[in-house]
Amino acid sequence: MLFKRRSPASFWQRLRGAVWPRKGFWRVPVYIYHRTVRLRATPHAIAMGIAAGVFVSWTPFIGLHFVSAFAIAFVLGGNLFASALGTAFGNPLTFPFIWLSTWKLGSFLLGRSAEGREHIDLVDLVKKFELSDLWKPLLEPMIVGSIVPALVCGGLFYIATYYAVQSFQTRRQAMIAARQAELQNGAMNGSKN
């Protein structure tokens, strides 16, 4: 195998790697940042794609995040690949926070208080998978509660991505122009000799 370890990892090394990756948890966000700023599109298109992916990550429809992000990015003129990268905002570490906060905010906005609420047997509701049974106690509050944080996070990510991509592309163009000037000067000096 091409990238196989020289000595096989022990059980404890594999367990440690599963709990705490060897290169740390920052490797993925740094990779996504570098992948995003290097996309070939306008800063607006890339930022709109990222914002669409982040926006969709706040919704409770997990299986539809990519499709929804593509649709929103397409309608708003965003980059489709950037929208897929933006959905990485919703991940196993952030989903519990997202779901709980959207459900609580949605319940508050819909005027449903904790008192007087009957017990929700989520396992039984999912087993039956009756959408009408899931709608009122779970999906409706999560959808209503996701609108505000999705708009805020999408806007913040749009602004941050736009300026990061614009800065990277400006630096890249300056570097290419300097290289071309250096090559032209070298060619002129070579022809004079």
XYZ file of N, CA, C and O in Angstrom:
772
model
N 0.844 -1.177 0.000
C 0.000 0.000 0.000
C 0.889 1.239 0.000
O 1.936 1.262 0.634
N 0.470 2.281 -0.638
C 1.296 3.451 -0.852
C 1.593 4.230 0.432
O 2.721 4.599 0.686
N 0.575 4.469 1.262
C 0.766 5.293 2.454
C 0.617 4.477 3.736
O 0.129 4.962 4.736
N 1.047 3.257 3.707
C 0.933 2.386 4.865
C 2.015 2.714 5.888
O 3.120 3.115 5.538
N 1.685 2.543 7.168
C 2.663 2.755 8.230
C 3.756 1.705 8.163
O 3.522 0.577 7.763
N 4.962 2.074 8.573
C 6.066 1.098 8.598
C 5.833 0.045 9.661
O 6.072 -1.131 9.450
N 5.397 0.497 10.832
C 5.067 -0.454 11.888
C 3.586 -0.281 12.221
O 3.119 0.852 12.392
N 2.840 -1.348 12.298
C 1.402 -1.239 12.556
C 1.126 -0.549 13.894
O 1.867 -0.725 14.862
N 0.067 0.252 13.910
C -0.305 0.972 15.133
C -0.875 0.000 16.153
O -1.626 -0.926 15.807
N -0.525 0.232 17.401
C -1.067 -0.605 18.467
C -2.510 -0.186 18.758
O -2.993 0.831 18.265
N -3.164 -0.974 19.565
C -4.549 -0.668 19.931
C -4.640 0.699 20.591
O -5.534 1.491 20.299
N -3.704 0.997 21.506
C -3.743 2.261 22.237
C -3.450 3.441 21.312
O -4.030 4.525 21.472
N -2.601 3.268 20.327
C -2.329 4.343 19.367
C -3.561 4.614 18.508
O -3.887 5.763 18.221
N -4.240 3.552 18.094
C -5.462 3.740 17.304
C -6.559 4.390 18.133
O -7.292 5.239 17.647
N -6.672 3.985 19.401
C -7.687 4.573 20.284
C -7.398 6.051 20.519
O -8.290 6.892 20.437
N -6.136 6.383 20.768
C -5.757 7.778 20.955
C -6.036 8.592 19.692
O -6.516 9.710 19.754
N -5.739 8.017 18.534
C -5.992 8.694 17.272
C -7.468 8.919 17.012
O -7.856 9.890 16.372
N -8.317 8.019 17.510
C -9.760 8.187 17.347
C -10.304 9.281 18.257
O -11.213 10.010 17.888
N -9.714 9.406 19.454
C -10.178 10.420 20.409
C -9.553 11.777 20.104
O -10.242 12.798 20.094
N -8.266 11.804 19.875
C -7.560 13.040 19.592
C -6.627 12.821 18.401
O -5.601 12.167 18.534
N -6.966 13.357 17.227
C -6.143 13.119 16.035
C -4.702 13.589 16.229
O -4.444 14.572 16.930
N -3.774 12.887 15.592
C -2.349 13.175 15.739
C -2.015 14.594 15.292
O -1.199 15.272 15.894
N -2.643 15.060 14.225
C -2.377 16.404 13.709
C -3.309 17.445 14.328
O -3.275 18.604 13.938
N -4.177 17.041 15.253
C -5.052 17.978 15.940
C -6.361 18.206 15.196
O -6.568 17.756 14.072
N -7.248 18.930 15.861
C -8.564 19.198 15.290
C -8.551 20.379 14.326
O -9.503 20.585 13.597
N -7.497 21.176 14.312
C -7.446 22.347 13.432
C -7.101 21.990 11.996
O -7.179 22.832 11.108
N -6.718 20.766 11.747
C -6.314 20.384 10.395
C -7.462 20.541 9.391
O -7.272 21.041 8.288
N -8.655 20.126 9.759
C -9.796 20.201 8.839
C -10.197 21.644 8.550
O -10.348 22.018 7.384
N -10.386 22.511 9.572
C -10.731 23.899 9.244
C -9.657 24.611 8.418
O -9.982 25.393 7.515
N -8.396 24.328 8.677
C -7.323 24.954 7.896
C -7.361 24.453 6.458
O -7.208 25.237 5.513
N -7.622 23.168 6.281
C -7.739 22.616 4.934
C -8.909 23.269 4.182
O -8.774 23.647 3.021
N -10.039 23.400 4.845
C -11.209 24.012 4.198
C -10.920 25.465 3.846
O -11.304 25.931 2.773
N -10.219 26.182 4.728
C -9.857 27.570 4.427
C -8.994 27.644 3.163
O -9.274 28.415 2.248
N -7.937 26.836 3.120
C -7.034 26.860 1.960
C -7.758 26.421 0.689
O -7.544 26.990 -0.382
N -8.598 25.423 0.802
C -9.348 24.951 -0.360
C -10.308 26.035 -0.854
O -10.505 26.181 -2.062
N -10.895 26.775 0.066
C -11.857 27.816 -0.296
C -11.184 28.989 -0.996
O -11.645 29.429 -2.050
N -10.118 29.523 -0.427
C -9.495 30.719 -1.011
C -8.821 30.417 -2.343
O -8.606 31.327 -3.143
N -8.522 29.154 -2.614
C -7.865 28.810 -3.880
C -8.847 28.486 -5.003
O -8.413 28.184 -6.117
N -10.143 28.543 -4.730
C -11.128 28.284 -5.788
C -11.014 29.357 -6.865
O -10.723 30.516 -6.581
N -11.278 28.970 -8.093
C -11.219 29.905 -9.221
C -12.618 30.434 -9.506
O -13.373 29.849 -10.274
N -12.959 31.524 -8.855
C -14.233 32.209 -9.052
C -14.098 33.586 -8.425
O -13.078 33.905 -7.798
N -15.114 34.404 -8.585
C -15.077 35.732 -7.972
C -15.239 35.592 -6.466
O -15.828 34.617 -5.985
N -14.754 36.564 -5.698
C -14.949 36.500 -4.247
C -16.428 36.422 -3.857
O -16.791 35.729 -2.910
N -17.286 37.124 -4.621
C -18.717 37.078 -4.316
C -19.278 35.669 -4.512
O -20.032 35.177 -3.667
N -18.920 35.008 -5.602
C -19.447 33.673 -5.880
C -18.993 32.673 -4.816
O -19.797 31.856 -4.336
N -17.734 32.750 -4.437
C -17.218 31.826 -3.417
C -17.877 32.103 -2.070
O -18.317 31.185 -1.377
N -17.954 33.378 -1.699
C -18.556 33.745 -0.413
C -20.033 33.373 -0.376
O -20.545 32.909 0.651
N -20.736 33.558 -1.481
C -22.155 33.200 -1.527
C -22.333 31.694 -1.412
O -23.261 31.214 -0.765
N -21.444 30.922 -2.014
C -21.513 29.473 -1.887
C -21.293 29.018 -0.454
O -22.035 28.183 0.072
N -20.278 29.571 0.193
C -20.010 29.230 1.597
C -21.198 29.616 2.465
O -21.643 28.853 3.326
N -21.731 30.819 2.247
C -22.879 31.287 3.035
C -24.093 30.381 2.835
O -24.817 30.090 3.792
N -24.306 29.911 1.616
C -25.428 29.001 1.354
C -25.246 27.693 2.115
O -26.199 27.169 2.710
N -24.032 27.163 2.132
C -23.769 25.926 2.859
C -23.941 26.087 4.356
O -24.519 25.214 5.029
N -23.471 27.204 4.902
C -23.621 27.464 6.340
C -25.093 27.660 6.681
O -25.586 27.152 7.696
N -25.805 28.397 5.836
C -27.235 28.634 6.055
C -27.997 27.316 6.135
O -28.785 27.091 7.046
N -27.753 26.440 5.199
C -28.468 25.162 5.132
C -28.095 24.263 6.304
O -28.910 23.457 6.754
N -26.891 24.404 6.837
C -26.466 23.561 7.953
C -27.314 23.772 9.198
O -27.351 22.909 10.075
N -27.994 24.888 9.300
C -28.851 25.155 10.454
C -30.211 24.482 10.344
O -30.942 24.413 11.332
N -30.574 23.981 9.177
C -31.883 23.348 9.022
C -31.825 21.910 9.535
O -30.763 21.292 9.546
N -32.981 21.355 9.919
C -32.976 19.990 10.461
C -32.994 18.895 9.393
O -33.034 17.715 9.737
N -32.940 19.246 8.122
C -33.053 18.261 7.048
C -31.667 17.776 6.614
O -31.153 18.167 5.565
N -31.077 16.900 7.404
C -29.689 16.486 7.207
C -29.442 15.861 5.841
O -28.488 16.193 5.170
N -30.268 14.988 5.390
C -30.040 14.313 4.122
C -30.140 15.218 2.908
O -29.731 14.848 1.813
N -30.663 16.415 3.099
C -30.859 17.334 1.986
C -29.925 18.542 2.024
O -30.127 19.486 1.259
N -28.937 18.547 2.879
C -28.071 19.723 3.018
C -27.321 20.044 1.731
O -27.281 21.195 1.310
N -26.703 19.049 1.101
C -25.950 19.322 -0.130
C -26.870 19.833 -1.234
O -26.569 20.817 -1.895
N -27.979 19.154 -1.426
C -28.907 19.533 -2.493
C -29.456 20.937 -2.247
O -29.529 21.760 -3.162
N -29.836 21.217 -1.004
C -30.365 22.544 -0.669
C -29.300 23.617 -0.844
O -29.589 24.707 -1.347
N -28.084 23.328 -0.423
C -27.000 24.302 -0.577
C -26.712 24.567 -2.050
O -26.499 25.720 -2.451
N -26.706 23.513 -2.870
C -26.507 23.700 -4.313
C -27.608 24.572 -4.900
O -27.339 25.468 -5.697
N -28.853 24.307 -4.515
C -29.982 25.068 -5.063
C -29.890 26.541 -4.670
O -30.062 27.436 -5.519
N -29.603 26.819 -3.418
C -29.502 28.211 -2.967
C -28.322 28.903 -3.639
O -28.433 30.048 -4.097
N -27.188 28.223 -3.714
C -26.012 28.812 -4.360
C -26.279 29.066 -5.842
O -25.880 30.110 -6.378
N -26.963 28.162 -6.508
C -27.269 28.336 -7.924
C -28.174 29.548 -8.142
O -27.939 30.356 -9.034
N -29.201 29.676 -7.324
C -30.148 30.795 -7.453
C -29.470 32.128 -7.157
O -29.730 33.133 -7.833
N -28.586 32.164 -6.160
C -27.944 33.418 -5.748
C -26.615 33.680 -6.445
O -25.922 34.640 -6.123
N -26.225 32.829 -7.386
C -24.985 33.038 -8.127
C -23.741 32.642 -7.356
O -22.666 33.201 -7.570
N -23.873 31.681 -6.478
C -22.731 31.220 -5.701
C -22.030 30.048 -6.362
O -22.549 29.411 -7.272
N -20.843 29.759 -5.896
C -20.048 28.651 -6.389
C -20.576 27.360 -5.774
O -20.725 27.268 -4.553
N -20.850 26.356 -6.591
C -21.441 25.113 -6.095
C -20.476 24.321 -5.221
O -20.865 23.745 -4.205
N -19.199 24.301 -5.605
C -18.216 23.585 -4.779
C -18.054 24.271 -3.421
O -17.927 23.616 -2.395
N -18.087 25.596 -3.421
C -17.997 26.338 -2.157
C -19.206 26.053 -1.276
O -19.078 25.984 -0.050
N -20.366 25.865 -1.887
C -21.552 25.552 -1.085
C -21.404 24.189 -0.414
O -21.839 24.005 0.724
N -20.769 23.242 -1.107
C -20.520 21.931 -0.497
C -19.532 22.068 0.665
O -19.697 21.435 1.707
N -18.510 22.903 0.494
C -17.563 23.140 1.592
C -18.252 23.821 2.773
O -17.935 23.545 3.927
N -19.189 24.709 2.486
C -19.901 25.427 3.550
C -20.752 24.527 4.412
O -20.983 24.820 5.591
N -21.221 23.407 3.854
C -22.033 22.494 4.660
C -21.206 21.787 5.733
O -21.773 21.164 6.621
N -19.890 21.904 5.668
C -19.036 21.320 6.715
C -19.236 22.029 8.044
O -18.816 21.527 9.086
N -19.908 23.193 8.025
C -20.250 23.882 9.274
C -21.112 22.978 10.155
O -20.979 22.974 11.369
N -22.005 22.228 9.518
C -22.808 21.256 10.247
C -22.073 19.938 10.287
O -21.886 19.286 9.262
N -21.622 19.548 11.450
C -20.861 18.309 11.611
C -21.227 17.683 12.954
O -21.966 18.291 13.729
N -20.749 16.504 13.247
C -21.133 15.856 14.508
C -20.796 16.662 15.768
O -21.424 16.469 16.804
N -19.837 17.564 15.680
C -19.523 18.386 16.851
C -20.487 19.558 17.008
O -20.762 19.989 18.120
N -21.000 20.090 15.902
C -21.877 21.261 15.984
C -23.363 20.926 15.948
O -24.178 21.733 16.398
N -23.733 19.765 15.418
C -25.158 19.448 15.297
C -25.907 19.428 16.626
O -27.020 19.957 16.694
N -25.382 18.856 17.695
C -26.149 18.911 18.955
C -26.456 20.349 19.383
O -27.579 20.648 19.791
N -25.481 21.239 19.270
C -25.711 22.641 19.610
C -26.735 23.264 18.671
O -27.641 23.970 19.103
N -26.594 23.002 17.370
C -27.516 23.570 16.380
C -28.936 23.095 16.640
O -29.878 23.890 16.683
N -29.122 21.795 16.818
C -30.472 21.265 16.994
C -31.125 21.770 18.271
O -32.287 22.156 18.265
N -30.373 21.766 19.370
C -30.951 22.212 20.635
C -31.284 23.699 20.587
O -32.368 24.112 21.010
N -30.371 24.500 20.058
C -30.620 25.945 20.030
C -31.762 26.300 19.079
O -32.588 27.155 19.402
N -31.848 25.641 17.922
C -32.945 25.962 17.002
C -34.282 25.499 17.566
O -35.292 26.192 17.412
N -34.303 24.350 18.240
C -35.550 23.871 18.829
C -36.014 24.797 19.946
O -37.185 25.153 20.014
N -35.082 25.215 20.809
C -35.454 26.114 21.913
C -35.897 27.480 21.391
O -36.897 28.030 21.846
N -35.148 28.031 20.428
C -35.514 29.327 19.867
C -36.852 29.240 19.140
O -37.704 30.121 19.273
N -37.068 28.180 18.380
C -38.329 27.997 17.678
C -39.500 27.837 18.625
O -40.586 28.401 18.401
N -39.307 27.082 19.695
C -40.367 26.928 20.694
C -40.693 28.267 21.339
O -41.863 28.593 21.573
N -39.668 29.057 21.612
C -39.888 30.388 22.190
C -40.643 31.286 21.214
O -41.598 31.962 21.587
N -40.213 31.295 19.939
C -40.866 32.150 18.946
C -42.306 31.725 18.658
O -43.157 32.566 18.345
N -42.580 30.430 18.759
C -43.940 29.932 18.540
C -44.808 30.021 19.795
O -45.989 29.674 19.750
N -44.207 30.454 20.895
C -44.960 30.617 22.139
C -45.247 29.321 22.859
O -46.222 29.216 23.595
N -44.424 28.345 22.668
C -44.593 27.066 23.352
C -43.629 27.015 24.518
O -42.425 26.916 24.339
N -44.141 27.069 25.727
C -43.271 27.066 26.910
C -43.019 25.635 27.363
O -43.693 24.692 26.940
N -42.062 25.481 28.252
C -41.715 24.151 28.762
C -42.826 23.590 29.643
O -43.036 22.394 29.703
N -43.564 24.468 30.348
C -44.664 23.995 31.188
C -45.839 23.617 30.300
O -46.142 24.274 29.325
N -46.491 22.570 30.651
C -47.661 22.140 29.910
C -47.326 21.333 28.669
O -48.230 20.881 27.981
N -46.054 21.154 28.372
C -45.677 20.375 27.195
C -45.642 18.906 27.585
O -45.075 18.521 28.597
N -46.253 18.115 26.752
C -46.238 16.681 27.024
C -44.880 16.091 26.657
O -44.114 16.669 25.903
N -44.603 14.937 27.187
C -43.345 14.237 26.928
C -43.300 13.794 25.470
O -44.271 13.261 24.934
N -42.158 14.021 24.814
C -41.986 13.619 23.421
C -41.150 12.349 23.404
O -39.995 12.355 23.850
N -41.717 11.276 22.899
C -40.984 10.023 22.762
C -40.391 9.989 21.353
O -41.020 9.506 20.402
N -39.192 10.531 21.223
C -38.556 10.690 19.923
C -38.293 9.346 19.243
O -38.478 9.209 18.040
N -37.895 8.355 19.999
C -37.601 7.043 19.427
C -38.866 6.450 18.808
O -38.847 5.927 17.686
N -39.981 6.562 19.517
C -41.244 6.034 18.996
C -41.693 6.805 17.756
O -42.182 6.213 16.789
N -41.516 8.134 17.775
C -41.906 8.948 16.618
C -41.079 8.589 15.383
O -41.599 8.535 14.271
N -39.783 8.359 15.579
C -38.915 8.018 14.455
C -39.230 6.603 13.950
O -39.187 6.354 12.747
N -39.550 5.682 14.854
C -39.904 4.320 14.430
C -41.146 4.329 13.553
O -41.209 3.660 12.533
N -42.166 5.087 13.974
C -43.396 5.188 13.179
C -43.138 5.975 11.895
O -43.714 5.694 10.865
N -42.291 6.983 12.004
C -41.940 7.911 10.936
C -43.171 8.494 10.253
O -43.317 8.490 9.054
N -44.040 8.984 11.077
C -45.198 9.733 10.590
C -44.789 11.202 10.610
O -44.549 11.774 11.663
N -44.694 11.804 9.436
C -44.261 13.194 9.348
C -45.203 14.117 10.114
O -44.763 15.083 10.732
N -46.479 13.796 10.113
C -47.439 14.636 10.830
C -47.192 14.591 12.335
O -47.391 15.582 13.042
N -46.744 13.444 12.852
C -46.434 13.345 14.282
C -45.135 14.060 14.638
O -44.983 14.579 15.734
N -44.177 14.077 13.706
C -42.894 14.752 13.954
C -42.990 16.263 13.767
O -42.209 17.016 14.336
N -43.929 16.711 12.941
C -43.988 18.110 12.556
C -44.203 19.041 13.743
O -43.420 19.951 13.982
N -45.275 18.869 14.470
C -45.652 19.825 15.516
C -44.643 19.882 16.668
O -44.202 20.964 17.032
N -44.263 18.769 17.260
C -43.376 18.882 18.423
C -41.907 19.122 18.086
O -41.165 19.659 18.897
N -41.468 18.753 16.878
C -40.030 18.763 16.613
C -39.640 19.614 15.412
O -38.842 20.554 15.540
N -40.138 19.291 14.237
C -39.668 19.941 13.014
C -40.093 21.406 12.909
O -39.290 22.257 12.501
N -41.330 21.711 13.235
C -41.802 23.093 13.125
C -40.977 24.053 13.989
O -40.507 25.080 13.481
N -40.750 23.749 15.277
C -39.907 24.658 16.062
C -38.472 24.750 15.549
O -37.862 25.821 15.581
N -37.931 23.627 15.053
C -36.554 23.666 14.558
C -36.439 24.498 13.284
O -35.455 25.213 13.102
N -37.433 24.418 12.404
C -37.394 25.205 11.171
C -37.548 26.687 11.488
O -36.786 27.520 10.996
N -38.515 27.026 12.329
C -38.728 28.430 12.691
C -37.504 28.967 13.441
O -37.048 30.088 13.198
N -36.956 28.160 14.346
C -35.800 28.589 15.130
C -34.509 28.648 14.343
O -33.543 29.282 14.773
N -34.462 28.015 13.188
C -33.219 28.013 12.410
C -33.067 29.245 11.531
O -31.956 29.553 11.084
N -34.132 29.966 11.279
C -34.084 31.085 10.326
C -33.140 32.188 10.790
O -32.252 32.612 10.039
N -33.304 32.652 12.013
C -32.484 33.777 12.504
C -31.003 33.413 12.599
O -30.153 34.116 12.033
N -30.627 32.312 13.295
C -29.197 31.995 13.352
C -28.598 31.657 11.994
O -27.423 31.943 11.740
N -29.395 31.078 11.091
C -28.891 30.752 9.757
C -28.576 32.026 8.982
O -27.540 32.112 8.312
N -29.450 33.014 9.073
C -29.195 34.285 8.391
C -27.985 35.004 8.973
O -27.144 35.530 8.236
N -27.878 35.012 10.293
C -26.748 35.689 10.944
C -25.433 34.996 10.606
O -24.460 35.645 10.182
N -25.383 33.666 10.772
C -24.142 32.930 10.473
C -23.802 32.992 8.992
O -22.635 33.139 8.628
N -24.804 32.871 8.137
C -24.564 32.961 6.705
C -23.986 34.320 6.333
O -23.041 34.410 5.538
N -24.533 35.391 6.916
C -24.012 36.735 6.654
C -22.587 36.910 7.148
O -21.739 37.484 6.453
N -22.312 36.421 8.355
C -20.954 36.536 8.907
C -19.948 35.752 8.070
O -18.842 36.239 7.787
N -20.327 34.545 7.669
C -19.427 33.743 6.838
C -19.258 34.348 5.455
O -18.185 34.251 4.871
N -20.307 34.982 4.924
C -20.175 35.650 3.627
C -19.123 36.752 3.714
O -18.228 36.830 2.876
N -19.240 37.601 4.729
C -18.307 38.731 4.878
C -16.876 38.226 5.075
O -15.946 38.693 4.407
N -16.699 37.274 5.988
C -15.350 36.764 6.265
C -14.748 36.085 5.029
O -13.575 36.311 4.692
N -15.545 35.298 4.328
C -15.046 34.599 3.146
C -14.742 35.569 2.021
O -13.723 35.433 1.334
N -15.603 36.547 1.825
C -15.402 37.516 0.750
C -14.050 38.221 0.913
O -13.259 38.297 -0.029
N -13.781 38.723 2.115
C -12.527 39.455 2.329
C -11.310 38.529 2.313
O -10.241 38.922 1.850
N -11.456 37.311 2.789
C -10.336 36.365 2.753
C -9.983 35.999 1.311
O -8.805 35.993 0.930
N -10.994 35.727 0.491
C -10.755 35.360 -0.911
C -10.210 36.557 -1.682
O -9.275 36.417 -2.482
N -10.787 37.721 -1.442
C -10.320 38.926 -2.138
C -8.857 39.208 -1.802
O -8.048 39.506 -2.686
N -8.491 39.094 -0.546
C -7.118 39.319 -0.121
C -6.174 38.288 -0.756
O -5.099 38.641 -1.258
N -6.567 37.018 -0.746
C -5.737 35.973 -1.331
C -5.553 36.198 -2.831
O -4.440 36.078 -3.352
N -6.635 36.515 -3.535
C -6.543 36.717 -4.973
C -5.710 37.948 -5.322
O -4.968 37.935 -6.299
N -5.786 38.999 -4.515
C -4.962 40.191 -4.741
C -3.484 39.867 -4.560
O -2.646 40.263 -5.383
N -3.159 39.137 -3.496
C -1.763 38.735 -3.260
C -1.264 37.838 -4.374
O -0.133 37.970 -4.828
N -2.107 36.913 -4.821
C -1.714 35.996 -5.887
C -1.449 36.755 -7.187
O -0.465 36.490 -7.878
N -2.307 37.707 -7.544
C -2.118 38.490 -8.767
C -0.849 39.330 -8.684
O -0.118 39.466 -9.665
N -0.570 39.910 -7.512
C 0.657 40.697 -7.344
C 1.888 39.806 -7.485
O 2.892 40.208 -8.100
N 1.830 38.610 -6.951
C 2.949 37.680 -7.039
C 3.178 37.248 -8.490
O 4.319 37.186 -8.958
N 2.094 36.984 -9.220
C 2.221 36.593 -10.633
C 2.777 37.744 -11.456
O 3.646 37.554 -12.311
N 2.308 38.969 -11.190
C 2.812 40.140 -11.917
C 4.292 40.361 -11.628
O 5.071 40.690 -12.536
N 4.715 40.157 -10.381
C 6.128 40.318 -10.036
C 6.977 39.267 -10.747
O 8.075 39.567 -11.232
N 6.473 38.029 -10.820
C 7.207 36.972 -11.523
C 7.336 37.272 -13.009
O 8.399 37.074 -13.599
N 6.261 37.756 -13.609
C 6.294 38.083 -15.029
C 7.255 39.229 -15.302
O 8.002 39.208 -16.280
N 7.258 40.236 -14.415
C 8.190 41.356 -14.577
C 9.627 40.875 -14.437
O 10.519 41.300 -15.180
N 9.858 39.974 -13.499
C 11.196 39.427 -13.289
C 11.646 38.634 -14.517
O 12.795 38.746 -14.950
N 10.745 37.840 -15.096
C 11.079 37.075 -16.297
C 11.351 37.987 -17.486
O 12.268 37.745 -18.267
N 10.567 39.062 -17.615
C 10.777 40.005 -18.705
C 12.111 40.725 -18.547
O 12.841 40.932 -19.510
N 12.436 41.121 -17.314
C 13.723 41.776 -17.062
C 14.887 40.838 -17.349
O 15.894 41.228 -17.902
N 14.715 39.566 -16.952
C 15.758 38.571 -17.225
C 15.929 38.327 -18.717
O 17.044 38.161 -19.209
N 14.829 38.331 -19.451
C 14.898 38.125 -20.901
C 15.547 39.317 -21.577
O 16.325 39.164 -22.520
N 15.251 40.526 -21.111
C 15.839 41.740 -21.688
C 17.334 41.799 -21.407
O 18.124 42.152 -22.265
N 17.703 41.442 -20.173
C 19.119 41.441 -19.798
C 19.874 40.367 -20.584
O 21.024 40.554 -20.960
N 19.258 39.249 -20.830
C 19.883 38.165 -21.585
C 20.056 38.528 -23.049
O 21.036 38.141 -23.691
N 19.103 39.277 -23.607
C 19.233 39.661 -25.011
C 20.265 40.760 -25.224
O 20.858 40.870 -26.282
N 20.515 41.580 -24.197
C 21.531 42.638 -24.296
C 22.938 42.060 -24.271
O 23.854 42.619 -24.842
N 23.102 40.951 -23.569
C 24.438 40.350 -23.476
C 24.710 39.601 -24.697
O 25.215 39.221 -25.462
